[in-house]
Amino acid sequence: MADLTSKFAGIKSPNPFWLASAPPTDKAYNVNRAFEAGWGGVVWKTLGEDPPIVNVSGPRYGAIYGNDRRVIGFNNIELITDRPLQVNLDEMRQIKKDWPDRAVIASVMLPMNEGTWAKYIPMIEDTGIDGFELNFGCPHGMSERGMGAAVGQVPEYIQMAAEWAKKYAKTPVIVKLTPNVTNILPPARAAVLGGADAVSLINTINSIMRVNYDTLTMYPSTDGMGSHGGYCGPAVKPIALHMVAEIARNADTHSIPISGIGGISNWRDAVDFLALGSSNVQVCTAAMVYGFKIIDDLTDGLSNFLDEKGMASVSELVGKAVPSVTEWQHLNLNYIEKAVIDQDLCIKCGRCHVACEDTSHQAITHTVDGDRHFEVIDAECVGCNLCVSVCPVDSCISMVRLEHGVDPRTGRAVVGDKADWTTHPNNPMRKKS
C-alpha cells in the first residue's frame, strides 16, 4: 500500500489530513477524539491575547442545502477561542505529550505590534507544538478589530507579521491566506518575502446566507440583528483550487509548501488539492457535518488511488496537475471535441435537449421517427460540455475528440494522432451501421 506519511514544511504526521482551525479543534476533548479516529494533525482553534473574546450565544451558523438537504455551504460568525489562553496552552501541552506522532499546530491572531508577538509566540511554543499558523483570514468580528482579513488583505502587513513570527519562533510558520482579495498572488508573495515556511488557504469567504422570510430580517440573527460571516464547505472548493493552483504555478511562489483548505469532503477532493499543488490538506466543514470518522474514507480512498496510479507516496501526487493549468490564450483552438450520447445508458429525460435548445446551440435532436430519442447534431455541436454537466446519468454523455475530418463551423481541417472519432464506441452513428 502507498505510504501516507506526510512531511509538511518539516512537520511530520502519519497522514496528510489535518483538522483546520475551527470548533472541532477548540479543546483537548475534541482533539483526543480526532486523534483516536486517525487524523494526522490539528490546527488548534485560533489563540489570541488574554482576556479572551466573547462570542455570541445565539445562532453562529447558517447553511445552504442541496435538494437532498445535504449541506453544501456553511456560514459562521464564530470568533477565535473564547477560552482563557492558559487553559488552551495546558491542553495543547498535554495533547502533544499524549500524541507525539501527530501534528499539533497553534493558530494565532495577534495585534500588529511586535511587542505582542515577542510576548506570546515563545509562550505558546513552550507547549511543545510543532508549528504556528498565522490567521490572516477571518472576515468577521476580528477583522473589524484590525486583525484577521484586515491584515490578510494588505501584503505589507502579512510580510511584517510573518517576519515577527519567524523572529521569535523556533518552529515552522505557516501563513493562512484570506480569499477575500482580487488576486491571491500579492499576499502569497508577501508571505514568501516575510520568510514563512508555508502557506495555507483558503480561509472563509465573506458572506450573508439569506433572510428570514417571516420577519424579513437577516438570517441567522442575534436579537434581531445579523452580521456578515465566513462561508465554507463544498461550495467554496472551486475557488480554493484556483487560488492554490495560482500559487503553485507562479514563479515567485511555487516553491513554498501549500496546505489546501476549502470544501474537502472525500478522498477525491483531497486528490484535487494535492494534484494542484497542495502538500497536505485541512478539513473542517465535513467533520462538523459527518463527524471525525470520515477520516477512514479519506485515508482509505487516497491510499487506494495512489496504489492504482502506481505511486508509492503522497509526495508523488503533489503538483501533478499543475503543468496543465494555463492562461486562456494558450489553449489550442484547433482542438475539437463533440458530445456523444450513449443510447444504452440514456433514460430519455430530455434534460440535455432542453438545456441545449434553450440556452446553447440547438445541437441535440429530441425525436427520431416519432420516438422519444436524443442525438447530437455534429454540425451544430461546439463542444461546450453543457449537456454532460446537466445529464443525471454518469457517463451517458461524453466528450469525444474529433480526430479526422473538417470542423463544420470553420471548414478547418482537423487531424490528430488518436482513433478516428467516427469509430468511437459511443458514437450512435457507428452503432447504427
CSV table of C-alpha atoms in Angstrom, one decimal, residues 15-310:
chain,number,residue,atom,x,y,z
A,15,ASN,CA,-1.2,11.1,7.0
A,16,PRO,CA,-1.7,14.4,5.2
A,17,PHE,CA,-5.2,15.0,6.7
A,18,TRP,CA,-5.3,17.7,9.3
A,19,LEU,CA,-8.3,19.3,11.0
A,20,ALA,CA,-8.5,23.0,10.3
A,21,SER,CA,-8.5,25.7,13.0
A,22,ALA,CA,-12.2,25.8,14.0
A,23,PRO,CA,-14.7,24.5,16.6
A,24,PRO,CA,-13.6,20.8,16.1
A,25,THR,CA,-10.1,21.8,17.4
A,26,ASP,CA,-11.3,24.1,20.2
A,27,LYS,CA,-10.3,21.8,23.2
A,28,ALA,CA,-8.5,18.7,24.2
A,29,TYR,CA,-11.7,16.6,24.3
A,30,ASN,CA,-12.3,17.1,20.6
A,31,VAL,CA,-8.7,16.7,19.6
A,32,ASN,CA,-8.4,13.5,21.5
A,33,ARG,CA,-11.4,12.1,19.7
A,34,ALA,CA,-10.0,13.2,16.4
A,35,PHE,CA,-6.6,11.5,17.0
A,36,GLU,CA,-8.3,8.4,18.2
A,37,ALA,CA,-10.2,8.3,14.9
A,38,GLY,CA,-7.0,8.6,13.0
A,39,TRP,CA,-6.5,12.2,11.9
A,40,GLY,CA,-2.9,13.1,11.1
A,41,GLY,CA,-2.8,16.5,12.8
A,42,VAL,CA,-4.8,19.5,14.0
A,43,VAL,CA,-4.6,23.2,13.8
A,44,TRP,CA,-5.8,24.4,17.2
A,45,LYS,CA,-8.6,26.9,17.3
A,46,THR,CA,-7.1,30.4,16.9
A,47,LEU,CA,-5.5,31.7,20.1
A,48,GLY,CA,-5.4,35.4,21.0
A,49,GLU,CA,-4.5,37.7,23.8
A,50,ASP,CA,-5.9,37.4,27.3
A,51,PRO,CA,-8.6,38.3,28.4
A,52,PRO,CA,-10.4,36.1,25.8
A,53,ILE,CA,-13.0,37.5,23.4
A,54,VAL,CA,-16.8,36.9,24.0
A,55,ASN,CA,-18.8,35.0,21.3
A,56,VAL,CA,-22.5,35.5,20.7
A,57,SER,CA,-24.7,32.9,22.4
A,58,GLY,CA,-27.3,33.0,19.6
A,59,PRO,CA,-27.1,31.2,16.3
A,60,ARG,CA,-23.5,31.2,14.9
A,61,TYR,CA,-24.1,29.0,11.8
A,62,GLY,CA,-26.2,29.2,8.7
A,63,ALA,CA,-26.3,26.6,5.9
A,64,ILE,CA,-27.1,26.2,2.3
A,65,TYR,CA,-28.5,22.8,1.3
A,66,GLY,CA,-28.8,20.7,-1.8
A,67,ASN,CA,-32.1,19.3,-2.9
A,68,ASP,CA,-31.4,16.3,-0.6
A,69,ARG,CA,-30.7,18.6,2.3
A,70,ARG,CA,-27.1,17.8,2.1
A,71,VAL,CA,-25.0,20.8,3.4
A,72,ILE,CA,-23.1,22.4,0.5
A,73,GLY,CA,-22.1,25.6,2.3
A,74,PHE,CA,-21.7,26.8,5.9
A,75,ASN,CA,-21.7,30.4,7.1
A,76,ASN,CA,-20.4,31.2,10.6
A,77,ILE,CA,-19.9,34.2,12.7
A,78,GLU,CA,-17.9,32.5,15.5
A,79,LEU,CA,-14.8,34.3,16.5
A,80,ILE,CA,-11.5,32.9,17.8
A,81,THR,CA,-11.3,30.9,21.0
A,82,ASP,CA,-13.3,32.3,23.9
A,83,ARG,CA,-11.5,30.2,26.5
A,84,PRO,CA,-8.6,31.6,28.7
A,85,LEU,CA,-5.2,31.3,27.0
A,86,GLN,CA,-3.7,29.3,29.8
A,87,VAL,CA,-6.4,26.7,29.6
A,88,ASN,CA,-5.7,26.2,25.9
A,89,LEU,CA,-1.9,26.1,26.5
A,90,ASP,CA,-2.2,23.5,29.2
A,91,GLU,CA,-4.4,21.3,27.0
A,92,MET,CA,-2.1,21.7,24.0
A,93,ARG,CA,0.9,20.6,26.1
A,94,GLN,CA,-1.0,17.5,27.3
A,95,ILE,CA,-2.2,16.6,23.8
A,96,LYS,CA,1.3,16.8,22.3
A,97,LYS,CA,2.6,14.7,25.2
A,98,ASP,CA,-0.1,12.0,24.6
A,99,TRP,CA,0.1,12.1,20.8
A,100,PRO,CA,3.8,12.7,20.0
A,101,ASP,CA,3.4,11.3,16.4
A,102,ARG,CA,0.6,13.8,15.5
A,103,ALA,CA,1.0,17.3,14.2
A,104,VAL,CA,-0.3,20.0,16.6
A,105,ILE,CA,-0.2,23.5,15.1
A,106,ALA,CA,-1.1,26.6,17.0
A,107,SER,CA,-3.3,29.1,15.1
A,108,VAL,CA,-2.6,32.6,16.4
A,109,MET,CA,-4.1,36.0,15.8
A,110,LEU,CA,-2.4,39.0,17.4
A,111,PRO,CA,-2.4,42.8,17.0
A,112,MET,CA,0.0,44.4,14.6
A,113,ASN,CA,2.7,45.4,17.1
A,114,GLU,CA,6.0,43.5,17.5
A,115,GLY,CA,5.9,43.5,21.3
A,116,THR,CA,2.8,41.4,21.4
A,117,TRP,CA,4.3,38.8,19.1
A,118,ALA,CA,7.5,38.8,21.1
A,119,LYS,CA,5.5,38.0,24.3
A,120,TYR,CA,3.1,35.4,23.0
A,121,ILE,CA,5.0,33.4,20.4
A,122,PRO,CA,7.6,31.9,22.8
A,123,MET,CA,4.8,31.3,25.4
A,124,ILE,CA,2.7,29.3,23.0
A,125,GLU,CA,5.7,27.5,21.6
A,126,ASP,CA,6.8,26.3,25.0
A,127,THR,CA,3.8,23.8,25.0
A,128,GLY,CA,5.8,21.6,22.5
A,129,ILE,CA,3.6,22.4,19.5
A,130,ASP,CA,5.0,21.6,16.0
A,131,GLY,CA,4.5,25.0,14.4
A,132,PHE,CA,2.3,28.1,14.0
A,133,GLU,CA,-0.4,29.1,11.6
A,134,LEU,CA,-0.9,32.9,11.4
A,135,ASN,CA,-4.6,33.5,10.9
A,136,PHE,CA,-4.8,36.4,8.4
A,137,GLY,CA,-8.2,35.2,7.1
A,138,CYS,CA,-11.2,35.6,9.3
A,139,PRO,CA,-13.5,38.1,7.6
A,140,HIS,CA,-15.8,38.8,10.5
A,141,GLY,CA,-15.5,40.1,14.1
A,142,MET,CA,-11.8,40.1,14.3
A,143,SER,CA,-11.4,41.9,11.0
A,144,GLU,CA,-13.3,44.8,12.5
A,145,ARG,CA,-10.7,44.9,15.3
A,146,GLY,CA,-7.8,45.3,12.8
A,147,MET,CA,-6.9,41.6,12.7
A,148,GLY,CA,-7.8,38.6,10.5
A,149,ALA,CA,-8.7,39.5,6.9
A,150,ALA,CA,-7.9,43.2,7.7
A,151,VAL,CA,-4.2,42.0,7.9
A,152,GLY,CA,-4.5,39.4,5.1
A,153,GLN,CA,-5.8,42.0,2.6
A,154,VAL,CA,-2.6,44.1,3.0
A,155,PRO,CA,0.5,42.4,1.7
A,156,GLU,CA,2.8,44.7,3.7
A,157,TYR,CA,1.1,43.7,6.9
A,158,ILE,CA,1.4,40.0,6.0
A,159,GLN,CA,5.1,40.3,5.4
A,160,MET,CA,5.6,42.3,8.7
A,161,ALA,CA,3.7,39.8,10.9
A,162,ALA,CA,5.5,36.8,9.2
A,163,GLU,CA,8.8,38.4,9.9
A,164,TRP,CA,7.9,38.9,13.6
A,165,ALA,CA,6.7,35.3,13.9
A,166,LYS,CA,9.8,34.0,12.3
A,167,LYS,CA,11.9,36.2,14.6
A,168,TYR,CA,10.5,34.8,17.8
A,169,ALA,CA,9.5,31.2,16.8
A,170,LYS,CA,11.8,28.2,16.5
A,171,THR,CA,9.2,26.0,14.8
A,172,PRO,CA,7.8,26.4,11.3
A,173,VAL,CA,5.5,29.3,10.5
A,174,ILE,CA,2.5,28.8,8.2
A,175,VAL,CA,0.6,31.9,6.9
A,176,LYS,CA,-3.1,31.3,6.4
A,177,LEU,CA,-4.4,33.5,3.5
A,178,THR,CA,-7.7,35.1,3.0
A,179,PRO,CA,-9.7,34.6,-0.2
A,180,ASN,CA,-11.3,38.0,0.2
A,181,VAL,CA,-8.9,39.6,-2.3
A,182,THR,CA,-8.9,40.1,-6.0
A,183,ASN,CA,-5.6,38.4,-6.6
A,184,ILE,CA,-4.1,35.8,-4.2
A,185,LEU,CA,-0.5,36.2,-5.5
A,186,PRO,CA,0.4,39.5,-3.8
A,187,PRO,CA,-0.5,38.1,-0.3
A,188,ALA,CA,1.3,34.8,-1.1
A,189,ARG,CA,4.4,36.7,-2.3
A,190,ALA,CA,4.3,38.7,0.9
A,191,ALA,CA,4.4,35.5,3.0
A,192,VAL,CA,7.4,34.3,1.0
A,193,LEU,CA,9.2,37.7,1.5
A,194,GLY,CA,8.4,37.5,5.2
A,195,GLY,CA,10.2,34.2,5.5
A,196,ALA,CA,7.2,32.0,6.0
A,197,ASP,CA,7.8,28.3,5.8
A,198,ALA,CA,4.4,27.5,4.2
A,199,VAL,CA,1.0,29.0,3.3
A,200,SER,CA,-2.4,27.6,3.9
A,201,LEU,CA,-5.6,28.5,2.1
A,202,ILE,CA,-8.4,29.3,1.8
A,203,ASN,CA,-9.9,30.8,4.9
A,204,THR,CA,-13.6,31.6,4.7
A,205,ILE,CA,-15.3,33.9,2.2
A,206,ASN,CA,-17.3,37.0,3.3
A,207,SER,CA,-21.0,36.2,3.0
A,208,ILE,CA,-24.6,36.6,4.1
A,209,MET,CA,-26.7,33.5,3.7
A,210,ARG,CA,-30.3,34.7,3.3
A,211,VAL,CA,-33.2,36.5,5.1
A,212,ASN,CA,-35.8,35.2,7.4
A,213,TYR,CA,-38.9,35.0,5.2
A,214,ASP,CA,-41.3,35.6,8.1
A,215,THR,CA,-39.6,38.6,9.6
A,216,LEU,CA,-37.7,39.9,6.6
A,217,THR,CA,-34.6,40.2,8.7
A,218,MET,CA,-31.2,38.8,8.1
A,219,TYR,CA,-30.8,35.1,8.9
A,220,PRO,CA,-29.3,33.9,11.2
A,221,SER,CA,-29.6,36.8,13.6
A,222,THR,CA,-28.9,37.6,17.2
A,223,ASP,CA,-31.7,39.5,18.9
A,224,GLY,CA,-33.0,40.6,15.5
A,225,MET,CA,-29.7,41.8,14.1
A,226,GLY,CA,-27.2,39.8,11.9
A,227,SER,CA,-23.6,40.2,10.7
A,228,HIS,CA,-21.7,39.0,7.7
A,229,GLY,CA,-19.8,35.8,8.3
A,230,GLY,CA,-17.3,33.3,6.8
A,231,TYR,CA,-18.5,31.0,4.0
A,232,CYS,CA,-17.0,27.5,3.8
A,233,GLY,CA,-17.9,23.9,2.7
A,234,PRO,CA,-18.1,22.1,-0.6
A,235,ALA,CA,-19.4,25.2,-2.4
A,236,VAL,CA,-16.1,27.1,-2.0
A,237,LYS,CA,-13.9,24.3,-3.3
A,238,PRO,CA,-13.5,25.6,-6.9
A,239,ILE,CA,-12.4,29.0,-5.6
A,240,ALA,CA,-9.9,27.3,-3.3
A,241,LEU,CA,-8.5,25.1,-6.0
A,242,HIS,CA,-8.0,28.1,-8.3
A,243,MET,CA,-6.1,30.0,-5.7
A,244,VAL,CA,-3.9,27.0,-4.7
A,245,ALA,CA,-3.0,26.4,-8.4
A,246,GLU,CA,-2.2,30.1,-8.9
A,247,ILE,CA,0.4,29.9,-6.1
A,248,ALA,CA,1.7,26.5,-7.2
A,249,ARG,CA,2.4,27.6,-10.8
A,250,ASN,CA,3.7,31.1,-10.2
A,251,ALA,CA,7.5,31.6,-10.4
A,252,ASP,CA,7.6,33.8,-7.2
A,253,THR,CA,5.6,31.4,-5.0
A,254,HIS,CA,5.7,27.9,-6.5
A,255,SER,CA,8.5,26.7,-4.1
A,256,ILE,CA,6.6,27.4,-0.9
A,257,PRO,CA,4.6,24.4,0.5
A,258,ILE,CA,0.8,24.8,0.5
A,259,SER,CA,-1.7,23.4,2.9
A,260,GLY,CA,-5.0,23.2,1.0
A,261,ILE,CA,-8.3,24.1,2.6
A,262,GLY,CA,-11.8,24.5,1.3
A,263,GLY,CA,-14.7,22.1,1.0
A,264,ILE,CA,-12.7,18.8,1.3
A,265,SER,CA,-15.3,16.1,2.0
A,266,ASN,CA,-13.9,12.9,0.5
A,267,TRP,CA,-10.7,11.5,-0.9
A,268,ARG,CA,-11.4,12.8,-4.4
A,269,ASP,CA,-11.4,16.3,-3.1
A,270,ALA,CA,-8.1,15.6,-1.4
A,271,VAL,CA,-6.7,14.3,-4.7
A,272,ASP,CA,-7.8,17.6,-6.4
A,273,PHE,CA,-5.9,19.7,-3.9
A,274,LEU,CA,-2.8,17.6,-3.9
A,275,ALA,CA,-2.6,17.3,-7.6
A,276,LEU,CA,-3.0,21.1,-8.0
A,277,GLY,CA,-0.1,21.8,-5.6
A,278,SER,CA,-1.1,21.2,-2.0
A,279,SER,CA,1.3,19.1,0.1
A,280,ASN,CA,-1.3,18.3,2.6
A,281,VAL,CA,-5.0,19.3,3.3
A,282,GLN,CA,-7.1,20.6,6.1
A,283,VAL,CA,-10.7,19.7,6.8
A,284,CYS,CA,-13.4,21.4,8.8
A,285,THR,CA,-17.0,21.5,7.5
A,286,ALA,CA,-17.2,17.8,6.5
A,287,ALA,CA,-16.1,16.9,10.0
A,288,MET,CA,-18.7,19.2,11.6
A,289,VAL,CA,-21.4,17.6,9.4
A,290,TYR,CA,-20.4,14.0,9.5
A,291,GLY,CA,-18.1,13.5,12.5
A,292,PHE,CA,-14.4,12.5,12.8
A,293,LYS,CA,-14.8,9.0,11.4
A,294,ILE,CA,-14.8,10.4,7.8
A,295,ILE,CA,-11.0,10.1,8.2
A,296,ASP,CA,-11.5,6.4,7.2
A,297,ASP,CA,-12.8,7.3,3.8
A,298,LEU,CA,-10.2,9.9,3.3
A,299,THR,CA,-7.2,7.7,4.1
A,300,ASP,CA,-8.5,4.5,2.5
A,301,GLY,CA,-9.6,6.3,-0.6
A,302,LEU,CA,-6.4,8.2,-1.1
A,303,SER,CA,-4.3,5.1,-0.4
A,304,ASN,CA,-6.3,3.1,-3.0
A,305,PHE,CA,-6.0,5.9,-5.5
A,306,LEU,CA,-2.2,6.1,-5.1
A,307,ASP,CA,-2.0,2.3,-5.5
A,308,GLU,CA,-4.0,2.4,-8.7
A,309,LYS,CA,-1.7,5.1,-10.1
A,310,GLY,CA,1.4,3.2,-9.1
